Amino acid sequence: MSELQLLSEHACFGGVQRFYQHESAAIGLPMKFGVYLPPQAQTEKVPVLFYLAGLTCTEETFAIKAGAQRFAAEHGLALITPDTSPRGANVPGESDGWDFGVGAGFYVDATQEGWSSHYRMESYIADELPALLAQTLPLDMQRAGIFGHSMGGHGALTLALKYPTLFRSVSAFAPIAAPTQCPWGEKAFMGYLGADRDVWKHHDASELMAKAKAPFNGGILIDQGLADKFLPDQLHPEKFEAACAMAGQPLTLRRHEGYDHGYYFIATFVADHIAHHAAVLRG
């Protein structure tokens, strides 16, 4: 198990916001992540809420922009914010576009040559990072939830469905809900996973949910802005909604007039998401 290197620490709402770096075995490179420990973590192991960020973001984006620490402190939840991709893999072409490669790992384990050595974000999020956190910080990994935004909403939904014993609660902001049917997903999956579209379905929340058996009794919460410029072509929440209906999965999909794809939207509704997870993880 790698050692954590503390990069910075900031007092915040009675708790502490930290940023760490460690040598990742899954990625084969150093990885950074953020941790918000609420005041309750001074005396007990606290439930854990993973947040997966969207395209171009880092481990700092949510911690700086969302204003979530206030609500995490109220509910006694830790917030974990991993980076969105490896850094320094030096794969040819990894920095050519903002929607593939650096900052755009899509939370899958790549299988294609050049990418498969380091772009292993699924193994990092679902295996290595939880084990590392359990051994090094006052966190109760038996009470873990996951949420995310856009590409990270895709990651949260798919990883929750693939690892329901690890993640007991799930929610998302404007997720890429059917990545096999949108340009972002097609580009990422072709590059990371190859041309077999049947393989892609194992990383598509709508495909996974359609075959599921309502794994989340506490329901799933999704917020979507109706002024989101990516809604018509990239996000397709209605496909996930239909899949939940098919599976008998309780879903609250809220559509908001006037809200776009950015962090003003996330900051507006983040309190509801943390309360949603707290009800399951502390209930």
Coordinates of C-alpha atoms in Angstrom, one line a residue, residues 63-170:
A63 CA -13.7 21.1 -3.6
I64 CA -13.2 24.7 -4.7
K65 CA -16.4 25.4 -6.6
A66 CA -19.3 23.4 -5.2
G67 CA -19.5 24.7 -1.7
A68 CA -20.3 21.1 -0.5
Q69 CA -18.1 21.1 2.7
R70 CA -20.7 23.1 4.6
F71 CA -23.3 20.3 4.1
A72 CA -20.9 17.5 4.5
A73 CA -20.0 18.9 7.9
E74 CA -23.7 19.1 8.9
H75 CA -24.3 15.5 7.9
G76 CA -21.0 14.1 9.1
L77 CA -19.9 12.8 5.7
A78 CA -16.3 12.7 4.2
L79 CA -15.9 13.9 0.6
I80 CA -13.4 12.2 -1.7
T81 CA -12.5 13.9 -5.0
P82 CA -10.2 11.9 -7.2
D83 CA -8.5 13.3 -10.3
T84 CA -10.3 12.6 -13.7
S85 CA -7.4 10.9 -15.4
P86 CA -3.7 9.9 -15.1
R87 CA -1.2 12.7 -15.5
G88 CA 2.1 12.2 -17.2
A89 CA 1.3 9.0 -19.1
N90 CA 2.7 10.6 -22.3
V91 CA 0.4 8.6 -24.5
P92 CA 0.6 10.0 -28.1
G93 CA -2.4 12.2 -28.6
E94 CA -3.5 12.3 -25.0
S95 CA -3.5 16.1 -25.0
D96 CA -4.9 16.7 -28.5
G97 CA -8.5 17.3 -27.3
W98 CA -10.3 18.3 -24.2
D99 CA -12.8 15.4 -24.3
F100 CA -10.4 12.5 -24.6
G101 CA -7.1 11.7 -22.8
V102 CA -5.8 14.0 -20.1
G103 CA -8.7 15.1 -17.9
A104 CA -11.0 12.7 -19.6
G105 CA -10.4 9.2 -18.3
F106 CA -14.1 8.3 -18.4
Y107 CA -13.7 6.0 -15.4
V108 CA -13.0 2.9 -17.4
D109 CA -10.0 0.6 -17.6
A110 CA -8.7 1.0 -21.1
T111 CA -7.9 -2.1 -23.1
Q112 CA -6.3 -0.5 -26.2
E113 CA -2.6 -0.3 -26.8
G114 CA -1.0 2.8 -25.5
W115 CA -3.9 3.5 -23.1
S116 CA -4.1 0.2 -21.2
S117 CA -0.9 0.7 -19.2
H118 CA -2.1 3.8 -17.3
Y119 CA -5.7 4.7 -18.1
R120 CA -7.2 2.4 -15.5
M121 CA -9.6 4.7 -13.7
E122 CA -12.2 2.1 -12.9
S123 CA -9.7 -0.1 -11.0
Y124 CA -8.4 3.0 -9.3
I125 CA -11.8 4.3 -8.1
A126 CA -13.4 0.9 -7.3
D127 CA -10.4 -1.0 -5.8
E128 CA -7.2 0.8 -5.0
L129 CA -8.4 4.2 -3.7
P130 CA -11.1 2.7 -1.3
A131 CA -8.5 0.3 0.1
L132 CA -6.0 3.0 0.6
L133 CA -8.5 5.3 2.3
A134 CA -9.7 2.6 4.7
Q135 CA -6.1 2.0 5.9
T136 CA -5.0 5.6 6.3
L137 CA -8.0 7.8 7.2
P138 CA -10.9 7.7 9.8
L139 CA -13.4 6.5 7.1
D140 CA -16.0 3.8 7.3
M141 CA -15.9 2.2 3.8
Q142 CA -18.9 0.0 4.7
R143 CA -20.9 3.2 4.4
A144 CA -19.8 4.6 1.0
G145 CA -21.8 6.4 -1.7
I146 CA -20.8 7.9 -5.0
F147 CA -22.0 10.9 -7.1
G148 CA -20.6 12.9 -10.0
H149 CA -21.1 15.4 -12.8
S150 CA -21.3 14.9 -16.5
M151 CA -18.5 12.4 -17.4
G152 CA -18.3 11.9 -13.6
G153 CA -22.1 11.4 -13.5
H154 CA -21.6 8.6 -16.0
G155 CA -18.8 7.2 -13.8
A156 CA -20.9 7.4 -10.6
L157 CA -23.9 5.6 -12.2
T158 CA -21.9 2.9 -13.9
L159 CA -19.6 2.2 -11.0
A160 CA -22.5 2.1 -8.5
L161 CA -24.3 -0.4 -10.7
K162 CA -21.2 -2.5 -11.2
Y163 CA -20.1 -2.4 -7.5
P164 CA -23.3 -2.2 -5.4
T165 CA -21.6 -3.8 -2.4
L166 CA -19.1 -1.0 -2.4
F167 CA -21.4 2.0 -3.1
R168 CA -24.6 2.0 -1.2
S169 CA -26.0 5.2 -2.5
V170 CA -25.7 7.1 -5.8

